[in-house]
C-alpha cells in the first residue's frame, strides 16, 4: 500500500472530524479548543496487525452508533481518554459529532462504535473507510477502553468489521 494512499485516507479522516466544528454556524470556543487537542493527539496510522488474536470478550457488547443516545455515550466515554484537565473541552468537541448533519466526502464511510457492559459504556472505536487510488483503506481510530478487557473487545469488533483492501490503525 502506497504511503500516499494512507496519507490521503488520514487527511480525509482529519477533515471529517474537523468539519463538525469548521462547518458549524456558531462553534464554541471550547469545541475549537477540543478540536485542537484532538488534532494534537493524532498520529499517522500504520498498517494494522490483523493477526487474528482479537477475540470477543464475554459480558461486553458492541453497538454501532446510530442514534443520539449512543452518540452521547460515545462522546462521554471517548473524552475519558484525555487527562482530567482536557476532558470538558474534549466532551464539548466530541458532542458536536454527528453522523447525519454533515455529509461525508464521496467515497468515505464512517462508523462509530460504543461498547457496553451491564448497561454502562466502557469503550469506543471508529472505522473510517475511504476509497483511494490503490483500493479501499479502512482506518481504526479512537479505540479507547476503560479497562483492558473493554479495549480488547472493541479492537476485536472493529478489526473484523471491515473488508477493506488495506487496514490501518493509530
PDB file of C-alpha atoms in Angstrom:
ATOM      1  CA  UNK A   1       0.000   0.000   0.000  1.00  0.00           C
ATOM      2  CA  UNK A   2       1.456   3.289  -1.051  1.00  0.00           C
ATOM      3  CA  UNK A   3       2.165   5.726   1.745  1.00  0.00           C
ATOM      4  CA  UNK A   4       0.346   8.373  -0.301  1.00  0.00           C
ATOM      5  CA  UNK A   5      -2.900   6.377  -0.071  1.00  0.00           C
ATOM      6  CA  UNK A   6      -2.596   6.114   3.721  1.00  0.00           C
ATOM      7  CA  UNK A   7      -1.788   9.822   3.967  1.00  0.00           C
ATOM      8  CA  UNK A   8      -4.749  10.715   1.732  1.00  0.00           C
ATOM      9  CA  UNK A   9      -7.013   8.500   3.846  1.00  0.00           C
ATOM     10  CA  UNK A  10      -5.754  10.089   7.074  1.00  0.00           C
ATOM     11  CA  UNK A  11      -6.324  13.618   5.738  1.00  0.00           C
ATOM     12  CA  UNK A  12      -9.921  12.700   4.830  1.00  0.00           C
ATOM     13  CA  UNK A  13     -10.497  11.417   8.362  1.00  0.00           C
ATOM     14  CA  UNK A  14      -8.991  14.589   9.832  1.00  0.00           C
ATOM     15  CA  UNK A  15     -11.157  16.750   7.572  1.00  0.00           C
ATOM     16  CA  UNK A  16     -14.309  14.879   8.601  1.00  0.00           C
ATOM     17  CA  UNK A  17     -13.557  15.285  12.295  1.00  0.00           C
ATOM     18  CA  UNK A  18     -12.787  18.999  11.860  1.00  0.00           C
ATOM     19  CA  UNK A  19     -15.862  19.601   9.695  1.00  0.00           C
ATOM     20  CA  UNK A  20     -18.142  19.333  12.718  1.00  0.00           C
ATOM     21  CA  UNK A  21     -16.562  22.471  14.139  1.00  0.00           C
ATOM     22  CA  UNK A  22     -15.425  24.259  10.975  1.00  0.00           C
ATOM     23  CA  UNK A  23     -18.848  23.950   9.304  1.00  0.00           C
ATOM     24  CA  UNK A  24     -20.794  24.921  12.422  1.00  0.00           C
ATOM     25  CA  UNK A  25     -22.532  28.266  12.239  1.00  0.00           C
ATOM     26  CA  UNK A  26     -21.587  29.177  15.814  1.00  0.00           C
ATOM     27  CA  UNK A  27     -18.848  26.856  17.109  1.00  0.00           C
ATOM     28  CA  UNK A  28     -17.988  27.410  20.741  1.00  0.00           C
ATOM     29  CA  UNK A  29     -14.506  28.414  21.831  1.00  0.00           C
ATOM     30  CA  UNK A  30     -14.403  25.216  23.897  1.00  0.00           C
ATOM     31  CA  UNK A  31     -15.237  22.997  20.908  1.00  0.00           C
ATOM     32  CA  UNK A  32     -12.457  24.696  18.903  1.00  0.00           C
ATOM     33  CA  UNK A  33     -10.028  24.053  21.756  1.00  0.00           C
ATOM     34  CA  UNK A  34     -11.179  20.442  21.945  1.00  0.00           C
ATOM     35  CA  UNK A  35     -10.572  20.019  18.212  1.00  0.00           C
ATOM     36  CA  UNK A  36      -7.045  21.434  18.652  1.00  0.00           C
ATOM     37  CA  UNK A  37      -6.381  18.940  21.470  1.00  0.00           C
ATOM     38  CA  UNK A  38      -7.751  16.096  19.332  1.00  0.00           C
ATOM     39  CA  UNK A  39      -5.572  17.091  16.363  1.00  0.00           C
ATOM     40  CA  UNK A  40      -2.527  17.329  18.631  1.00  0.00           C
ATOM     41  CA  UNK A  41      -3.061  13.766  19.822  1.00  0.00           C
ATOM     42  CA  UNK A  42      -3.443  12.260  16.336  1.00  0.00           C
ATOM     43  CA  UNK A  43      -0.681  10.343  14.648  1.00  0.00           C
ATOM     44  CA  UNK A  44      -0.350   8.973  11.143  1.00  0.00           C
ATOM     45  CA  UNK A  45      -1.773   5.442  11.087  1.00  0.00           C
ATOM     46  CA  UNK A  46       0.290   2.390  10.209  1.00  0.00           C
ATOM     47  CA  UNK A  47      -0.682  -0.969   8.768  1.00  0.00           C
ATOM     48  CA  UNK A  48      -2.902  -2.797  11.230  1.00  0.00           C
ATOM     49  CA  UNK A  49      -1.634  -6.103  12.532  1.00  0.00           C
ATOM     50  CA  UNK A  50      -4.694  -8.262  11.962  1.00  0.00           C
ATOM     51  CA  UNK A  51      -3.130 -11.440  13.291  1.00  0.00           C
ATOM     52  CA  UNK A  52      -6.446 -12.866  14.450  1.00  0.00           C
ATOM     53  CA  UNK A  53      -5.547 -12.645  18.119  1.00  0.00           C
ATOM     54  CA  UNK A  54      -8.549 -10.456  18.915  1.00  0.00           C
ATOM     55  CA  UNK A  55     -11.498 -12.321  20.329  1.00  0.00           C
ATOM     56  CA  UNK A  56     -14.826 -11.087  21.694  1.00  0.00           C
ATOM     57  CA  UNK A  57     -14.930 -10.534  25.448  1.00  0.00           C
ATOM     58  CA  UNK A  58     -17.791 -12.077  27.377  1.00  0.00           C
ATOM     59  CA  UNK A  59     -20.100  -9.556  29.028  1.00  0.00           C
ATOM     60  CA  UNK A  60     -19.212  -6.728  26.628  1.00  0.00           C
ATOM     61  CA  UNK A  61     -21.492  -5.908  23.700  1.00  0.00           C
ATOM     62  CA  UNK A  62     -20.500  -3.533  20.897  1.00  0.00           C
ATOM     63  CA  UNK A  63     -23.075  -1.330  19.156  1.00  0.00           C
ATOM     64  CA  UNK A  64     -22.838   0.855  16.071  1.00  0.00           C
ATOM     65  CA  UNK A  65     -23.696   4.432  16.981  1.00  0.00           C
ATOM     66  CA  UNK A  66     -26.956   5.006  15.128  1.00  0.00           C
ATOM     67  CA  UNK A  67     -28.904   7.323  17.413  1.00  0.00           C
ATOM     68  CA  UNK A  68     -28.368  10.350  19.629  1.00  0.00           C
ATOM     69  CA  UNK A  69     -28.274   8.457  22.971  1.00  0.00           C
ATOM     70  CA  UNK A  70     -25.439   6.238  21.682  1.00  0.00           C
ATOM     71  CA  UNK A  71     -23.612   9.308  20.307  1.00  0.00           C
ATOM     72  CA  UNK A  72     -23.762  10.882  23.767  1.00  0.00           C
ATOM     73  CA  UNK A  73     -22.335   7.693  25.297  1.00  0.00           C
ATOM     74  CA  UNK A  74     -19.616   7.633  22.624  1.00  0.00           C
ATOM     75  CA  UNK A  75     -18.600  11.248  23.333  1.00  0.00           C
ATOM     76  CA  UNK A  76     -18.645  10.866  27.119  1.00  0.00           C
ATOM     77  CA  UNK A  77     -16.649   7.636  27.012  1.00  0.00           C
ATOM     78  CA  UNK A  78     -14.034   8.773  24.492  1.00  0.00           C
ATOM     79  CA  UNK A  79     -13.492  12.030  26.411  1.00  0.00           C
ATOM     80  CA  UNK A  80     -12.181   9.854  29.264  1.00  0.00           C
ATOM     81  CA  UNK A  81      -9.127   9.091  27.088  1.00  0.00           C
ATOM     82  CA  UNK A  82      -7.725  12.548  27.820  1.00  0.00           C
ATOM     83  CA  UNK A  83      -6.343  13.952  31.086  1.00  0.00           C
ATOM     84  CA  UNK A  84      -8.897  15.357  33.505  1.00  0.00           C
ATOM     85  CA  UNK A  85      -7.776  18.901  32.647  1.00  0.00           C
ATOM     86  CA  UNK A  86      -8.797  18.414  28.970  1.00  0.00           C
ATOM     87  CA  UNK A  87     -11.961  16.323  29.360  1.00  0.00           C
ATOM     88  CA  UNK A  88     -14.500  19.145  29.397  1.00  0.00           C
ATOM     89  CA  UNK A  89     -13.020  20.577  26.182  1.00  0.00           C
ATOM     90  CA  UNK A  90     -12.925  17.139  24.574  1.00  0.00           C
ATOM     91  CA  UNK A  91     -16.530  16.487  25.557  1.00  0.00           C
ATOM     92  CA  UNK A  92     -17.525  19.846  24.041  1.00  0.00           C
ATOM     93  CA  UNK A  93     -15.776  18.897  20.791  1.00  0.00           C
ATOM     94  CA  UNK A  94     -16.933  15.274  20.649  1.00  0.00           C
ATOM     95  CA  UNK A  95     -20.527  16.245  21.428  1.00  0.00           C
ATOM     96  CA  UNK A  96     -20.551  18.121  18.099  1.00  0.00           C
ATOM     97  CA  UNK A  97     -20.004  14.923  16.102  1.00  0.00           C
ATOM     98  CA  UNK A  98     -22.930  13.821  14.001  1.00  0.00           C
ATOM     99  CA  UNK A  99     -23.369  11.028  11.521  1.00  0.00           C
ATOM    100  CA  UNK A 100     -26.344  12.745   9.906  1.00  0.00           C
ATOM    101  CA  UNK A 101     -25.738  16.524   9.901  1.00  0.00           C
ATOM    102  CA  UNK A 102     -22.503  16.528   7.880  1.00  0.00           C
ATOM    103  CA  UNK A 103     -22.303  14.518   4.676  1.00  0.00           C
ATOM    104  CA  UNK A 104     -19.005  12.671   4.462  1.00  0.00           C
ATOM    105  CA  UNK A 105     -16.805  13.158   1.430  1.00  0.00           C
ATOM    106  CA  UNK A 106     -17.711  10.963  -1.554  1.00  0.00           C
ATOM    107  CA  UNK A 107     -16.115   7.534  -1.270  1.00  0.00           C
ATOM    108  CA  UNK A 108     -15.960   7.555   2.513  1.00  0.00           C
ATOM    109  CA  UNK A 109     -17.881   5.652   5.149  1.00  0.00           C
ATOM    110  CA  UNK A 110     -17.739   6.286   8.895  1.00  0.00           C
ATOM    111  CA  UNK A 111     -18.982   4.001  11.649  1.00  0.00           C
ATOM    112  CA  UNK A 112     -18.621   4.847  15.319  1.00  0.00           C
ATOM    113  CA  UNK A 113     -18.956   2.144  17.966  1.00  0.00           C
ATOM    114  CA  UNK A 114     -19.628   2.097  21.677  1.00  0.00           C
ATOM    115  CA  UNK A 115     -19.175  -0.989  23.851  1.00  0.00           C
ATOM    116  CA  UNK A 116     -21.392  -1.624  26.850  1.00  0.00           C
ATOM    117  CA  UNK A 117     -21.020  -3.787  29.924  1.00  0.00           C
ATOM    118  CA  UNK A 118     -24.082  -4.205  32.105  1.00  0.00           C
ATOM    119  CA  UNK A 119     -25.645  -1.127  30.527  1.00  0.00           C
ATOM    120  CA  UNK A 120     -22.606   1.086  31.091  1.00  0.00           C
ATOM    121  CA  UNK A 121     -20.436   2.374  28.232  1.00  0.00           C
ATOM    122  CA  UNK A 122     -16.881   1.055  28.561  1.00  0.00           C
ATOM    123  CA  UNK A 123     -15.187   1.503  25.168  1.00  0.00           C
ATOM    124  CA  UNK A 124     -15.263   3.393  21.881  1.00  0.00           C
ATOM    125  CA  UNK A 125     -13.929   2.910  18.390  1.00  0.00           C
ATOM    126  CA  UNK A 126     -14.231   4.272  14.866  1.00  0.00           C
ATOM    127  CA  UNK A 127     -13.838   2.683  11.462  1.00  0.00           C
ATOM    128  CA  UNK A 128     -13.253   5.304   8.783  1.00  0.00           C
ATOM    129  CA  UNK A 129     -13.140   3.849   5.262  1.00  0.00           C
ATOM    130  CA  UNK A 130     -12.100   5.717   2.151  1.00  0.00           C
ATOM    131  CA  UNK A 131     -11.647   4.814  -1.475  1.00  0.00           C
ATOM    132  CA  UNK A 132      -8.140   5.639  -2.619  1.00  0.00           C
ATOM    133  CA  UNK A 133      -6.446   5.201  -5.999  1.00  0.00           C
ATOM    134  CA  UNK A 134      -4.968   1.870  -4.886  1.00  0.00           C
ATOM    135  CA  UNK A 135      -8.160   0.490  -3.315  1.00  0.00           C
ATOM    136  CA  UNK A 136     -10.167   0.863  -0.148  1.00  0.00           C
ATOM    137  CA  UNK A 137      -8.445   1.842   3.092  1.00  0.00           C
ATOM    138  CA  UNK A 138     -10.125   1.341   6.467  1.00  0.00           C
ATOM    139  CA  UNK A 139      -8.704   3.110   9.473  1.00  0.00           C
ATOM    140  CA  UNK A 140      -9.282   2.007  13.042  1.00  0.00           C
ATOM    141  CA  UNK A 141      -9.292   5.112  15.222  1.00  0.00           C
ATOM    142  CA  UNK A 142     -10.275   6.397  18.640  1.00  0.00           C
ATOM    143  CA  UNK A 143     -10.149   2.991  20.283  1.00  0.00           C
ATOM    144  CA  UNK A 144     -10.424   3.607  23.990  1.00  0.00           C
ATOM    145  CA  UNK A 145     -11.368   1.236  26.756  1.00  0.00           C
ATOM    146  CA  UNK A 146     -11.910   1.975  30.411  1.00  0.00           C
ATOM    147  CA  UNK A 147     -10.002  -1.255  31.062  1.00  0.00           C
ATOM    148  CA  UNK A 148      -8.004  -3.764  29.005  1.00  0.00           C
ATOM    149  CA  UNK A 149     -10.953  -6.137  28.508  1.00  0.00           C
ATOM    150  CA  UNK A 150     -13.099  -3.309  27.147  1.00  0.00           C
ATOM    151  CA  UNK A 151     -10.345  -2.127  24.817  1.00  0.00           C
ATOM    152  CA  UNK A 152      -9.700  -5.697  23.641  1.00  0.00           C
ATOM    153  CA  UNK A 153     -13.425  -6.213  22.969  1.00  0.00           C
ATOM    154  CA  UNK A 154     -13.550  -3.042  20.888  1.00  0.00           C
ATOM    155  CA  UNK A 155     -10.407  -3.949  18.937  1.00  0.00           C
ATOM    156  CA  UNK A 156     -11.850  -7.390  18.234  1.00  0.00           C
ATOM    157  CA  UNK A 157     -15.067  -5.889  16.921  1.00  0.00           C
ATOM    158  CA  UNK A 158     -13.607  -3.156  14.739  1.00  0.00           C
ATOM    159  CA  UNK A 159     -10.894  -5.453  13.382  1.00  0.00           C
ATOM    160  CA  UNK A 160     -13.493  -7.783  11.886  1.00  0.00           C
ATOM    161  CA  UNK A 161     -15.912  -5.002  10.871  1.00  0.00           C
ATOM    162  CA  UNK A 162     -14.248  -4.158   7.595  1.00  0.00           C
ATOM    163  CA  UNK A 163     -13.449  -5.841   4.328  1.00  0.00           C
ATOM    164  CA  UNK A 164     -11.207  -3.073   3.023  1.00  0.00           C
ATOM    165  CA  UNK A 165      -8.184  -3.852   0.891  1.00  0.00           C
ATOM    166  CA  UNK A 166      -5.906  -2.244   3.494  1.00  0.00           C
ATOM    167  CA  UNK A 167      -6.478  -1.717   7.207  1.00  0.00           C
ATOM    168  CA  UNK A 168      -4.517   0.869   9.177  1.00  0.00           C
ATOM    169  CA  UNK A 169      -4.684   1.943  12.808  1.00  0.00           C
ATOM    170  CA  UNK A 170      -3.321   4.519  15.203  1.00  0.00           C
TER     171      UNK A 170
END
